[in-house]
mmCIF file of C-alpha atoms in Angstrom:
data_model
loop_
_atom_site.group_PDB
_atom_site.id
_atom_site.type_symbol
_atom_site.label_atom_id
_atom_site.label_comp_id
_atom_site.label_asym_id
_atom_site.label_seq_id
_atom_site.Cartn_x
_atom_site.Cartn_y
_atom_site.Cartn_z
ATOM 1 C CA UNK D 489 -73.720 -44.292 46.597
ATOM 2 C CA UNK D 490 -75.593 -41.255 47.921
ATOM 3 C CA UNK D 491 -73.501 -41.324 51.075
ATOM 4 C CA UNK D 492 -70.264 -40.896 49.127
ATOM 5 C CA UNK D 493 -71.561 -37.799 47.357
ATOM 6 C CA UNK D 494 -72.679 -36.272 50.628
ATOM 7 C CA UNK D 495 -69.137 -36.468 52.082
ATOM 8 C CA UNK D 496 -67.963 -33.406 50.086
ATOM 9 C CA UNK D 497 -71.114 -31.467 50.921
ATOM 10 C CA UNK D 498 -70.346 -32.073 54.619
ATOM 11 C CA UNK D 499 -66.813 -30.847 54.075
ATOM 12 C CA UNK D 500 -67.989 -27.626 52.462
ATOM 13 C CA UNK D 501 -70.450 -26.947 55.280
ATOM 14 C CA UNK D 502 -67.726 -27.457 57.881
ATOM 15 C CA UNK D 503 -65.430 -24.937 56.173
ATOM 16 C CA UNK D 504 -68.196 -22.416 55.664
ATOM 17 C CA UNK D 505 -69.847 -22.582 59.126
ATOM 18 C CA UNK D 506 -67.119 -23.392 61.603
ATOM 19 C CA UNK D 507 -63.509 -22.219 61.583
ATOM 20 C CA UNK D 508 -62.123 -25.664 62.283
ATOM 21 C CA UNK D 509 -58.455 -26.537 62.129
ATOM 22 C CA UNK D 510 -57.337 -28.518 59.128
ATOM 23 C CA UNK D 511 -56.288 -31.479 61.295
ATOM 24 C CA UNK D 512 -59.689 -31.684 62.814
ATOM 25 C CA UNK D 513 -61.321 -31.526 59.401
ATOM 26 C CA UNK D 514 -59.132 -34.284 58.033
ATOM 27 C CA UNK D 515 -59.914 -36.381 61.134
ATOM 28 C CA UNK D 516 -63.676 -35.938 60.661
ATOM 29 C CA UNK D 517 -63.403 -36.678 56.953
ATOM 30 C CA UNK D 518 -61.392 -39.859 57.554
ATOM 31 C CA UNK D 519 -64.093 -41.000 59.926
ATOM 32 C CA UNK D 520 -66.765 -40.154 57.381
ATOM 33 C CA UNK D 521 -65.024 -42.063 54.661
ATOM 34 C CA UNK D 522 -64.545 -44.984 57.041
ATOM 35 C CA UNK D 523 -68.210 -45.024 57.871
ATOM 36 C CA UNK D 524 -69.173 -44.615 54.209
ATOM 37 C CA UNK D 525 -67.042 -47.584 53.217
ATOM 38 C CA UNK D 526 -68.389 -49.679 56.053
ATOM 39 C CA UNK D 527 -71.999 -48.843 55.211
ATOM 40 C CA UNK D 528 -71.654 -49.388 51.450
ATOM 41 C CA UNK D 529 -69.897 -52.747 52.009
ATOM 42 C CA UNK D 530 -72.584 -53.835 54.428
ATOM 43 C CA UNK D 531 -75.384 -52.943 52.009
ATOM 44 C CA UNK D 532 -73.691 -54.774 49.074
ATOM 45 C CA UNK D 533 -72.399 -57.727 51.204
ATOM 46 C CA UNK D 534 -68.864 -56.754 50.071
ATOM 47 C CA UNK D 535 -69.636 -57.348 46.407
ATOM 48 C CA UNK D 536 -66.438 -56.721 44.349
ATOM 49 C CA UNK D 537 -68.336 -55.100 41.465
ATOM 50 C CA UNK D 538 -70.074 -52.725 43.760
ATOM 51 C CA UNK D 539 -66.681 -52.051 45.414
ATOM 52 C CA UNK D 540 -65.182 -51.143 42.050
ATOM 53 C CA UNK D 541 -68.012 -48.727 41.288
ATOM 54 C CA UNK D 542 -67.759 -47.158 44.737
ATOM 55 C CA UNK D 543 -64.031 -46.580 44.410
ATOM 56 C CA UNK D 544 -64.519 -45.008 40.934
ATOM 57 C CA UNK D 545 -67.257 -42.762 42.323
ATOM 58 C CA UNK D 546 -65.177 -41.821 45.292
ATOM 59 C CA UNK D 547 -62.177 -40.883 43.120
ATOM 60 C CA UNK D 548 -64.218 -38.990 40.517
ATOM 61 C CA UNK D 549 -66.218 -37.086 43.158
ATOM 62 C CA UNK D 550 -63.038 -36.160 45.047
ATOM 63 C CA UNK D 551 -61.304 -35.160 41.826
ATOM 64 C CA UNK D 552 -64.230 -32.939 40.819
ATOM 65 C CA UNK D 553 -64.326 -31.390 44.256
ATOM 66 C CA UNK D 554 -60.559 -30.578 44.102
ATOM 67 C CA UNK D 555 -60.853 -29.098 40.636
ATOM 68 C CA UNK D 556 -63.681 -26.804 41.795
ATOM 69 C CA UNK D 557 -61.998 -25.810 45.032
ATOM 70 C CA UNK D 558 -60.413 -22.457 44.077
ATOM 71 C CA UNK D 559 -58.552 -21.946 47.391
ATOM 72 C CA UNK D 560 -57.129 -25.460 47.330
ATOM 73 C CA UNK D 561 -56.023 -25.170 43.691
ATOM 74 C CA UNK D 562 -54.412 -21.819 44.415
ATOM 75 C CA UNK D 563 -52.461 -23.368 47.267
ATOM 76 C CA UNK D 564 -51.446 -26.367 45.213
ATOM 77 C CA UNK D 565 -50.439 -24.288 42.162
ATOM 78 C CA UNK D 566 -48.465 -21.710 44.176
ATOM 79 C CA UNK D 567 -45.097 -23.492 43.683
ATOM 80 C CA UNK D 568 -45.776 -23.619 39.894
ATOM 81 C CA UNK D 569 -46.771 -19.973 39.807
ATOM 82 C CA UNK D 570 -43.531 -19.023 41.667
ATOM 83 C CA UNK D 571 -41.451 -21.206 39.328
ATOM 84 C CA UNK D 572 -43.132 -19.580 36.318
ATOM 85 C CA UNK D 573 -42.272 -16.146 37.799
ATOM 86 C CA UNK D 574 -38.596 -17.224 38.339
ATOM 87 C CA UNK D 575 -38.406 -18.502 34.775
ATOM 88 C CA UNK D 576 -40.016 -15.290 33.547
ATOM 89 C CA UNK D 577 -37.267 -13.272 35.184
ATOM 90 C CA UNK D 578 -34.649 -15.437 33.544
ATOM 91 C CA UNK D 579 -36.431 -15.027 30.233
ATOM 92 C CA UNK D 580 -36.374 -11.214 30.549
ATOM 93 C CA UNK D 581 -32.692 -11.298 31.262
ATOM 94 C CA UNK D 582 -32.061 -13.334 28.178
ATOM 95 C CA UNK D 583 -34.269 -11.137 26.043
ATOM 96 C CA UNK D 584 -32.322 -8.112 27.291
ATOM 97 C CA UNK D 585 -29.062 -9.854 26.445
ATOM 98 C CA UNK D 586 -30.499 -10.773 23.012
ATOM 99 C CA UNK D 587 -31.333 -7.089 22.346
ATOM 100 C CA UNK D 588 -27.822 -6.016 23.450
ATOM 101 C CA UNK D 589 -26.121 -8.638 21.248
ATOM 102 C CA UNK D 590 -28.292 -7.664 18.265
ATOM 103 C CA UNK D 591 -27.460 -3.973 18.855
ATOM 104 C CA UNK D 592 -23.800 -4.785 19.065
ATOM 105 C CA UNK D 593 -23.889 -6.830 15.825
ATOM 106 C CA UNK D 594 -25.764 -3.988 14.031
ATOM 107 C CA UNK D 595 -23.181 -1.478 15.309
ATOM 108 C CA UNK D 596 -20.235 -3.543 14.126
ATOM 109 C CA UNK D 597 -21.861 -4.252 10.753
ATOM 110 C CA UNK D 598 -22.396 -0.498 10.323
ATOM 111 C CA UNK D 599 -18.683 -0.030 11.023
ATOM 112 C CA UNK D 600 -17.803 -2.587 8.354
ATOM 113 C CA UNK D 601 -19.956 -0.833 5.736
ATOM 114 C CA UNK D 602 -18.401 2.496 6.733
ATOM 115 C CA UNK D 603 -14.845 1.081 6.394
ATOM 116 C CA UNK D 604 -15.692 -0.467 2.996
ATOM 117 C CA UNK D 605 -17.011 2.885 1.786
ATOM 118 C CA UNK D 606 -13.870 4.605 3.022
ATOM 119 C CA UNK D 607 -11.660 2.089 1.228
ATOM 120 C CA UNK D 608 -13.342 3.022 -2.029
ATOM 121 C CA UNK D 609 -13.577 6.738 -1.372
ATOM 122 C CA UNK D 610 -9.978 7.234 -0.198
ATOM 123 C CA UNK D 611 -8.741 6.478 -3.739
ATOM 124 C CA UNK D 612 -10.910 9.303 -5.050
ATOM 125 C CA UNK D 613 -10.540 11.794 -2.224
ATOM 126 C CA UNK D 614 -7.425 10.900 -0.182
ATOM 127 C CA UNK D 615 -7.219 14.317 1.511
ATOM 128 C CA UNK D 616 -10.438 13.545 3.283
ATOM 129 C CA UNK D 617 -8.926 10.598 5.175
ATOM 130 C CA UNK D 618 -5.120 10.999 5.132
ATOM 131 C CA UNK D 619 -3.160 14.104 6.289
ATOM 132 C CA UNK D 620 -0.553 15.757 4.052
ATOM 133 C CA UNK D 621 -1.377 13.849 0.908
ATOM 134 C CA UNK D 622 -1.985 15.080 -2.686
ATOM 135 C CA UNK D 623 -5.260 14.362 -4.414
ATOM 136 C CA UNK D 624 -3.748 12.202 -7.171
ATOM 137 C CA UNK D 625 -0.419 10.903 -5.814
ATOM 138 C CA UNK D 626 -0.237 7.884 -8.150
ATOM 139 C CA UNK D 627 -0.343 9.976 -11.367
ATOM 140 C CA UNK D 628 2.187 12.413 -9.993
ATOM 141 C CA UNK D 629 4.435 9.578 -8.834
ATOM 142 C CA UNK D 630 4.573 7.939 -12.307
ATOM 143 C CA UNK D 631 4.945 11.328 -14.055
ATOM 144 C CA UNK D 632 7.931 12.164 -11.774
ATOM 145 C CA UNK D 633 9.392 8.680 -12.337
ATOM 146 C CA UNK D 634 9.142 9.180 -16.114
ATOM 147 C CA UNK D 635 11.216 12.370 -15.717
ATOM 148 C CA UNK D 636 13.662 10.859 -13.196
ATOM 149 C CA UNK D 637 14.710 7.820 -15.235
ATOM 150 C CA UNK D 638 16.205 9.707 -18.203
ATOM 151 C CA UNK D 639 17.833 12.253 -15.895
ATOM 152 C CA UNK D 640 19.404 9.342 -14.014
ATOM 153 C CA UNK D 641 20.810 7.918 -17.239
ATOM 154 C CA UNK D 642 22.148 11.393 -18.070
ATOM 155 C CA UNK D 643 23.961 11.649 -14.750
ATOM 156 C CA UNK D 644 25.354 8.127 -15.141
ATOM 157 C CA UNK D 645 26.727 8.989 -18.528
ATOM 158 C CA UNK D 646 27.972 12.490 -17.459
ATOM 159 C CA UNK D 647 29.792 11.473 -14.290
ATOM 160 C CA UNK D 648 31.261 8.357 -15.774
ATOM 161 C CA UNK D 649 32.578 10.311 -18.781
ATOM 162 C CA UNK D 650 33.621 13.380 -16.773
ATOM 163 C CA UNK D 651 35.367 11.293 -14.125
ATOM 164 C CA UNK D 652 37.205 9.258 -16.720
ATOM 165 C CA UNK D 653 38.265 12.462 -18.489
ATOM 166 C CA UNK D 654 39.354 14.121 -15.227
ATOM 167 C CA UNK D 655 41.286 11.228 -13.735
ATOM 168 C CA UNK D 656 42.436 8.783 -16.421
ATOM 169 C CA UNK D 657 42.180 10.241 -19.908
ATOM 170 C CA UNK D 658 45.300 11.177 -21.763
ATOM 171 C CA UNK D 659 44.494 14.265 -23.882
ATOM 172 C CA UNK D 660 47.594 13.886 -25.994
ATOM 173 C CA UNK D 661 45.990 10.908 -27.591
ATOM 174 C CA UNK D 662 42.436 12.140 -27.659
ATOM 175 C CA UNK D 663 40.462 14.594 -29.681
ATOM 176 C CA UNK D 664 39.450 17.745 -27.921
ATOM 177 C CA UNK D 665 35.903 17.291 -29.116
ATOM 178 C CA UNK D 666 35.626 14.262 -26.734
ATOM 179 C CA UNK D 667 37.245 16.063 -23.810
ATOM 180 C CA UNK D 668 34.148 15.919 -21.608
ATOM 181 C CA UNK D 669 31.713 13.393 -23.093
ATOM 182 C CA UNK D 670 33.491 10.341 -24.278
ATOM 183 C CA UNK D 671 31.203 7.591 -25.520
ATOM 184 C CA UNK D 672 33.969 5.013 -24.980
ATOM 185 C CA UNK D 673 34.770 6.004 -21.390
ATOM 186 C CA UNK D 674 33.451 2.706 -19.928
ATOM 187 C CA UNK D 675 35.332 0.471 -22.400
ATOM 188 C CA UNK D 676 38.464 2.513 -22.042
ATOM 189 C CA UNK D 677 38.379 2.407 -18.234
ATOM 190 C CA UNK D 678 38.056 -1.402 -18.459
ATOM 191 C CA UNK D 679 41.142 -1.464 -20.658
ATOM 192 C CA UNK D 680 43.035 0.550 -18.027
ATOM 193 C CA UNK D 681 42.146 -2.025 -15.319
ATOM 194 C CA UNK D 682 39.255 -3.355 -13.247
ATOM 195 C CA UNK D 683 39.859 -0.815 -10.386
ATOM 196 C CA UNK D 684 39.495 2.107 -12.834
ATOM 197 C CA UNK D 685 36.336 0.489 -14.255
ATOM 198 C CA UNK D 686 34.794 0.022 -10.758
ATOM 199 C CA UNK D 687 35.629 3.652 -9.927
ATOM 200 C CA UNK D 688 34.052 4.988 -13.109
ATOM 201 C CA UNK D 689 30.946 2.812 -12.741
ATOM 202 C CA UNK D 690 30.313 3.599 -9.076
ATOM 203 C CA UNK D 691 31.108 7.283 -8.854
ATOM 204 C CA UNK D 692 27.665 8.347 -10.265
ATOM 205 C CA UNK D 693 25.982 6.408 -7.462
ATOM 206 C CA UNK D 694 28.017 8.436 -4.914
ATOM 207 C CA UNK D 695 26.191 11.570 -6.274
ATOM 208 C CA UNK D 696 22.850 9.729 -6.187
ATOM 209 C CA UNK D 697 23.560 8.748 -2.580
ATOM 210 C CA UNK D 698 24.051 12.372 -1.761
ATOM 211 C CA UNK D 699 20.755 13.112 -3.383
ATOM 212 C CA UNK D 700 19.073 10.401 -1.216
ATOM 213 C CA UNK D 701 20.606 11.891 1.899
ATOM 214 C CA UNK D 702 19.218 15.328 0.884
ATOM 215 C CA UNK D 703 15.749 13.790 0.613
ATOM 216 C CA UNK D 704 16.078 12.103 4.034
ATOM 217 C CA UNK D 705 17.321 15.297 5.699
ATOM 218 C CA UNK D 706 14.415 17.261 4.298
ATOM 219 C CA UNK D 707 11.990 14.984 6.149
ATOM 220 C CA UNK D 708 13.109 16.621 9.393
ATOM 221 C CA UNK D 709 11.946 20.187 9.540
ATOM 222 C CA UNK D 710 14.611 21.799 11.753
ATOM 223 C CA UNK D 711 17.633 24.095 11.311
ATOM 224 C CA UNK D 712 20.158 21.250 11.586
ATOM 225 C CA UNK D 713 18.585 19.440 8.637
ATOM 226 C CA UNK D 714 18.802 22.626 6.534
ATOM 227 C CA UNK D 715 22.463 22.997 7.459
ATOM 228 C CA UNK D 716 23.145 19.369 6.384
ATOM 229 C CA UNK D 717 21.307 19.839 3.090
ATOM 230 C CA UNK D 718 23.257 23.000 2.401
ATOM 231 C CA UNK D 719 26.545 21.237 3.217
ATOM 232 C CA UNK D 720 25.707 18.389 0.768
ATOM 233 C CA UNK D 721 24.971 20.897 -2.013
ATOM 234 C CA UNK D 722 28.318 22.589 -1.327
ATOM 235 C CA UNK D 723 30.150 19.266 -1.345
ATOM 236 C CA UNK D 724 28.548 18.336 -4.668
ATOM 237 C CA UNK D 725 29.422 21.724 -6.200
ATOM 238 C CA UNK D 726 32.992 21.440 -5.027
ATOM 239 C CA UNK D 727 33.311 17.896 -6.506
ATOM 240 C CA UNK D 728 31.869 19.142 -9.791
ATOM 241 C CA UNK D 729 34.283 22.091 -9.714
ATOM 242 C CA UNK D 730 37.189 19.697 -9.208
ATOM 243 C CA UNK D 731 36.128 17.638 -12.111
ATOM 244 C CA UNK D 732 35.794 20.773 -14.297
ATOM 245 C CA UNK D 733 39.134 22.099 -13.070
ATOM 246 C CA UNK D 734 40.878 18.790 -13.891
ATOM 247 C CA UNK D 735 39.375 18.589 -17.364
ATOM 248 C CA UNK D 736 40.118 22.267 -18.158
ATOM 249 C CA UNK D 737 43.672 21.928 -16.831
ATOM 250 C CA UNK D 738 44.312 18.980 -19.171
ATOM 251 C CA UNK D 739 42.832 20.817 -22.147
ATOM 252 C CA UNK D 740 44.872 23.895 -21.226
ATOM 253 C CA UNK D 741 48.119 21.886 -20.878
ATOM 254 C CA UNK D 742 47.420 20.238 -24.246
ATOM 255 C CA UNK D 743 46.999 23.632 -25.989
ATOM 256 C CA UNK D 744 49.511 25.782 -24.053
ATOM 257 C CA UNK D 745 52.634 27.313 -25.589
ATOM 258 C CA UNK D 746 55.968 27.954 -23.934
ATOM 259 C CA UNK D 747 54.812 31.476 -23.167
ATOM 260 C CA UNK D 748 51.589 30.370 -21.568
ATOM 261 C CA UNK D 749 51.415 30.887 -17.777
ATOM 262 C CA UNK D 750 50.729 27.979 -15.435
ATOM 263 C CA UNK D 751 47.095 26.953 -15.151
ATOM 264 C CA UNK D 752 45.406 28.310 -12.064
ATOM 265 C CA UNK D 753 41.971 29.068 -10.584
ATOM 266 C CA UNK D 754 41.891 32.512 -12.124
ATOM 267 C CA UNK D 755 42.345 31.063 -15.589
ATOM 268 C CA UNK D 756 39.752 28.356 -14.870
ATOM 269 C CA UNK D 757 37.223 30.910 -13.741
ATOM 270 C CA UNK D 758 37.548 32.733 -17.004
ATOM 271 C CA UNK D 759 36.886 29.681 -19.056
ATOM 272 C CA UNK D 760 33.391 29.132 -20.335
ATOM 273 C CA UNK D 761 33.993 25.329 -20.533
ATOM 274 C CA UNK D 762 34.790 25.303 -16.806
ATOM 275 C CA UNK D 763 31.353 26.662 -15.910
ATOM 276 C CA UNK D 764 29.698 24.603 -18.582
ATOM 277 C CA UNK D 765 31.106 21.396 -17.007
ATOM 278 C CA UNK D 766 30.009 22.433 -13.496
ATOM 279 C CA UNK D 767 26.472 23.400 -14.526
ATOM 280 C CA UNK D 768 26.081 20.382 -16.866
ATOM 281 C CA UNK D 769 26.599 18.220 -13.750
ATOM 282 C CA UNK D 770 25.605 20.294 -10.743
ATOM 283 C CA UNK D 771 22.461 21.872 -12.096
ATOM 284 C CA UNK D 772 21.185 18.616 -13.543
ATOM 285 C CA UNK D 773 22.112 16.931 -10.226
ATOM 286 C CA UNK D 774 19.964 19.548 -8.361
ATOM 287 C CA UNK D 775 17.094 18.872 -10.782
ATOM 288 C CA UNK D 776 17.533 15.060 -10.220
ATOM 289 C CA UNK D 777 17.482 15.588 -6.422
ATOM 290 C CA UNK D 778 14.343 17.706 -6.512
ATOM 291 C CA UNK D 779 12.567 15.184 -8.789
ATOM 292 C CA UNK D 780 13.686 12.285 -6.618
ATOM 293 C CA UNK D 781 12.495 14.075 -3.483
ATOM 294 C CA UNK D 782 9.172 14.819 -5.210
ATOM 295 C CA UNK D 783 8.478 11.185 -6.379
ATOM 296 C CA UNK D 784 9.558 9.868 -2.903
ATOM 297 C CA UNK D 785 7.021 12.142 -1.312
ATOM 298 C CA UNK D 786 4.378 10.964 -3.743
ATOM 299 C CA UNK D 787 5.386 7.380 -3.020
ATOM 300 C CA UNK D 788 4.994 8.143 0.677
ATOM 301 C CA UNK D 789 1.505 9.463 -0.112
ATOM 302 C CA UNK D 790 0.684 6.300 -1.992
ATOM 303 C CA UNK D 791 2.060 4.282 0.884
ATOM 304 C CA UNK D 792 -0.063 6.294 3.354
ATOM 305 C CA UNK D 793 -3.195 5.468 1.305
ATOM 306 C CA UNK D 794 -2.198 1.822 1.119
ATOM 307 C CA UNK D 795 -1.551 1.838 4.899
ATOM 308 C CA UNK D 796 -4.954 3.450 5.422
ATOM 309 C CA UNK D 797 -6.638 0.791 3.239
ATOM 310 C CA UNK D 798 -4.620 -2.035 4.907
ATOM 311 C CA UNK D 799 -5.602 -0.791 8.395
ATOM 312 C CA UNK D 800 -9.316 -0.622 7.357
ATOM 313 C CA UNK D 801 -9.149 -4.156 5.883
ATOM 314 C CA UNK D 802 -7.532 -5.488 9.072
ATOM 315 C CA UNK D 803 -10.270 -3.707 11.082
ATOM 316 C CA UNK D 804 -12.899 -5.365 8.907
ATOM 317 C CA UNK D 805 -11.330 -8.822 9.476
ATOM 318 C CA UNK D 806 -11.223 -8.184 13.234
ATOM 319 C CA UNK D 807 -14.869 -6.974 13.208
ATOM 320 C CA UNK D 808 -15.958 -10.058 11.305
ATOM 321 C CA UNK D 809 -14.288 -12.231 13.985
ATOM 322 C CA UNK D 810 -15.934 -10.201 16.703
ATOM 323 C CA UNK D 811 -19.389 -10.461 14.989
ATOM 324 C CA UNK D 812 -18.868 -14.238 14.628
ATOM 325 C CA UNK D 813 -18.267 -14.536 18.386
ATOM 326 C CA UNK D 814 -21.263 -12.329 19.219
ATOM 327 C CA UNK D 815 -23.469 -14.338 16.804
ATOM 328 C CA UNK D 816 -22.442 -17.537 18.638
ATOM 329 C CA UNK D 817 -23.404 -15.913 21.943
ATOM 330 C CA UNK D 818 -26.641 -14.629 20.426
ATOM 331 C CA UNK D 819 -27.570 -18.111 19.165
ATOM 332 C CA UNK D 820 -26.963 -19.531 22.660
ATOM 333 C CA UNK D 821 -29.188 -16.786 24.105
ATOM 334 C CA UNK D 822 -31.927 -17.471 21.522
ATOM 335 C CA UNK D 823 -31.763 -21.168 22.360
ATOM 336 C CA UNK D 824 -32.087 -20.284 26.052
ATOM 337 C CA UNK D 825 -35.046 -18.012 25.288
ATOM 338 C CA UNK D 826 -36.736 -20.763 23.322
ATOM 339 C CA UNK D 827 -36.263 -23.194 26.221
ATOM 340 C CA UNK D 828 -37.545 -20.717 28.771
ATOM 341 C CA UNK D 829 -40.604 -19.895 26.667
ATOM 342 C CA UNK D 830 -41.326 -23.600 26.371
ATOM 343 C CA UNK D 831 -41.054 -24.056 30.142
ATOM 344 C CA UNK D 832 -43.295 -21.016 30.783
ATOM 345 C CA UNK D 833 -45.887 -22.392 28.312
ATOM 346 C CA UNK D 834 -45.691 -25.733 30.088
ATOM 347 C CA UNK D 835 -46.073 -24.025 33.481
ATOM 348 C CA UNK D 836 -49.013 -22.073 32.170
ATOM 349 C CA UNK D 837 -50.738 -25.273 31.088
ATOM 350 C CA UNK D 838 -50.309 -26.547 34.642
ATOM 351 C CA UNK D 839 -51.679 -23.359 36.116
ATOM 352 C CA UNK D 840 -54.589 -23.374 33.710
ATOM 353 C CA UNK D 841 -55.302 -27.024 34.573
ATOM 354 C CA UNK D 842 -55.571 -28.393 38.082
ATOM 355 C CA UNK D 843 -53.476 -30.320 40.588
ATOM 356 C CA UNK D 844 -54.863 -33.443 42.176
ATOM 357 C CA UNK D 845 -53.645 -33.969 45.795
ATOM 358 C CA UNK D 846 -53.172 -37.722 45.531
ATOM 359 C CA UNK D 847 -51.528 -38.125 48.954
ATOM 360 C CA UNK D 848 -54.567 -36.586 50.644
ATOM 361 C CA UNK D 849 -56.893 -38.717 48.494
ATOM 362 C CA UNK D 850 -54.927 -41.846 49.427
ATOM 363 C CA UNK D 851 -55.575 -41.020 53.115
ATOM 364 C CA UNK D 852 -59.363 -40.923 52.532
ATOM 365 C CA UNK D 853 -59.132 -43.900 50.155
ATOM 366 C CA UNK D 854 -57.459 -45.986 52.830
ATOM 367 C CA UNK D 855 -60.141 -45.139 55.360
ATOM 368 C CA UNK D 856 -62.863 -46.034 52.888
ATOM 369 C CA UNK D 857 -61.223 -49.374 52.045
ATOM 370 C CA UNK D 858 -60.610 -50.032 55.714
ATOM 371 C CA UNK D 859 -64.323 -49.583 56.373
ATOM 372 C CA UNK D 860 -65.203 -51.824 53.456
ATOM 373 C CA UNK D 861 -62.971 -54.631 54.637
ATOM 374 C CA UNK D 862 -64.088 -54.343 58.249
ATOM 375 C CA UNK D 863 -67.682 -54.706 57.182
ATOM 376 C CA UNK D 864 -66.771 -57.938 55.336
ATOM 377 C CA UNK D 865 -65.002 -59.213 58.395
ATOM 378 C CA UNK D 866 -67.965 -58.425 60.602
ATOM 379 C CA UNK D 867 -70.691 -59.820 58.346
ATOM 380 C CA UNK D 868 -69.169 -63.045 56.986
ATOM 381 C CA UNK D 869 -69.006 -65.937 59.418
ATOM 382 C CA UNK D 870 -67.556 -68.594 57.133
ATOM 383 C CA UNK D 871 -63.768 -68.048 56.999
ATOM 384 C CA UNK D 872 -63.283 -69.374 53.468
ATOM 385 C CA UNK D 873 -65.945 -67.209 51.969
ATOM 386 C CA UNK D 874 -64.702 -64.191 53.876
ATOM 387 C CA UNK D 875 -61.186 -64.646 52.640
ATOM 388 C CA UNK D 876 -62.350 -65.170 49.092
ATOM 389 C CA UNK D 877 -64.375 -61.892 49.123
ATOM 390 C CA UNK D 878 -61.449 -60.016 50.713
ATOM 391 C CA UNK D 879 -59.015 -61.289 48.146
ATOM 392 C CA UNK D 880 -61.311 -60.341 45.280
ATOM 393 C CA UNK D 881 -61.689 -56.800 46.764
ATOM 394 C CA UNK D 882 -57.960 -56.485 47.228
ATOM 395 C CA UNK D 883 -57.496 -57.135 43.509
ATOM 396 C CA UNK D 884 -60.156 -54.570 42.692
ATOM 397 C CA UNK D 885 -58.357 -52.006 44.904
ATOM 398 C CA UNK D 886 -54.999 -52.614 43.261
ATOM 399 C CA UNK D 887 -56.551 -52.274 39.792
ATOM 400 C CA UNK D 888 -58.162 -49.058 40.843
ATOM 401 C CA UNK D 889 -54.889 -47.575 42.095
ATOM 402 C CA UNK D 890 -53.046 -48.680 39.011
ATOM 403 C CA UNK D 891 -55.752 -47.367 36.675
ATOM 404 C CA UNK D 892 -55.459 -43.848 38.047
ATOM 405 C CA UNK D 893 -51.706 -43.949 38.670
ATOM 406 C CA UNK D 894 -52.057 -43.678 42.434
ATOM 407 C CA UNK D 895 -49.463 -46.256 43.458
ATOM 408 C CA UNK D 896 -46.681 -43.772 44.126
ATOM 409 C CA UNK D 897 -47.168 -42.403 47.639
ATOM 410 C CA UNK D 898 -44.170 -40.072 47.299
ATOM 411 C CA UNK D 899 -45.818 -37.949 44.570
ATOM 412 C CA UNK D 900 -46.979 -34.680 46.064
ATOM 413 C CA UNK D 901 -49.646 -34.049 43.452
ATOM 414 C CA UNK D 902 -50.780 -35.339 40.047
ATOM 415 C CA UNK D 903 -50.871 -32.524 37.455
ATOM 416 C CA UNK D 904 -53.691 -32.374 34.974
ATOM 417 C CA UNK D 905 -52.541 -29.793 32.397
ATOM 418 C CA UNK D 906 -54.835 -27.654 30.268
ATOM 419 C CA UNK D 907 -55.349 -28.869 26.733
ATOM 420 C CA UNK D 908 -56.253 -25.426 25.435
ATOM 421 C CA UNK D 909 -52.643 -24.278 24.746
#
């Protein structure tokens, strides 16, 4: 047994005293193992129990020597150190990506909070977020609408009554007190025929259409729009003047005497009723147009606020989708980081442990076994006994290799990982 333990002492001395090539060292060690196996077998007459003990001592001594050999372990662990470094670089890349994804998520979440605040605040202070908008457009819109509705009914009644009086009413059969405003103008126009009724019903909407055009033209701030608006006012005034002239002419014809001159513009201009009819329609029509333009502008303001809120809500939905995608990527990166950290920890356990060079050991093991068997062959004369001892030793050798998982000759090194981590 002492010879086996001396083998590794010889190896150390050779490395420390003589700069011998690795091949020469291996050759000398193989010879030493062979001689050790031969000598031990000769001393024990090839006893299988002694053989088992020798193989175990050989393995354990070689394993201890490899574990204590710093230079050898450094060389054997170098691939694992390099692999750990490569995985560490990949881990840093993923950690950088994780930081970027988390920063992007935080940035988008801050945007969402900002948009939510703006959605609430725009209702209180719309001028801060929307250009050319009043502070309380909704209240002004409903106030203007409350004024516009009765004025609209007034214009419907006025123009239906005035148009019927101007074009269809027979003053010979009517009272002068109902010359302009006739409460039965709609029913009477229906009695005259459906065409007259359609004319009387729809003519007020012609004036309202002119008012709508005035509103649309005022949206465009240029000289041509001002010309168009002025032309519409003139047209409306002329139409009202025609209605007033027709009504005054019928009243004049109803009251004239044989000495009365023919009705003309000069006479009409001198009649108070003529101007009363014009201003009862035209002035109220101007008021209606101004109120209509006002509430349409306020509605536009409300619509601008709604459009602003709608745009912010759409932006929030899009940001939520973007965040969801980034979160998916972040989870993949976190999973990758966890895997890389696990691999690095596993690599560190290998580096902290030691690598057993089993292929090199099997070389020395084979030389030792060869010496053991050769000694049996040389010292046993009886063939049957020799074969029996060899067969028993072969079983012992196979059990030894199986016990320490040394059967795979293709394995470069058996890794004994540290149990501290």
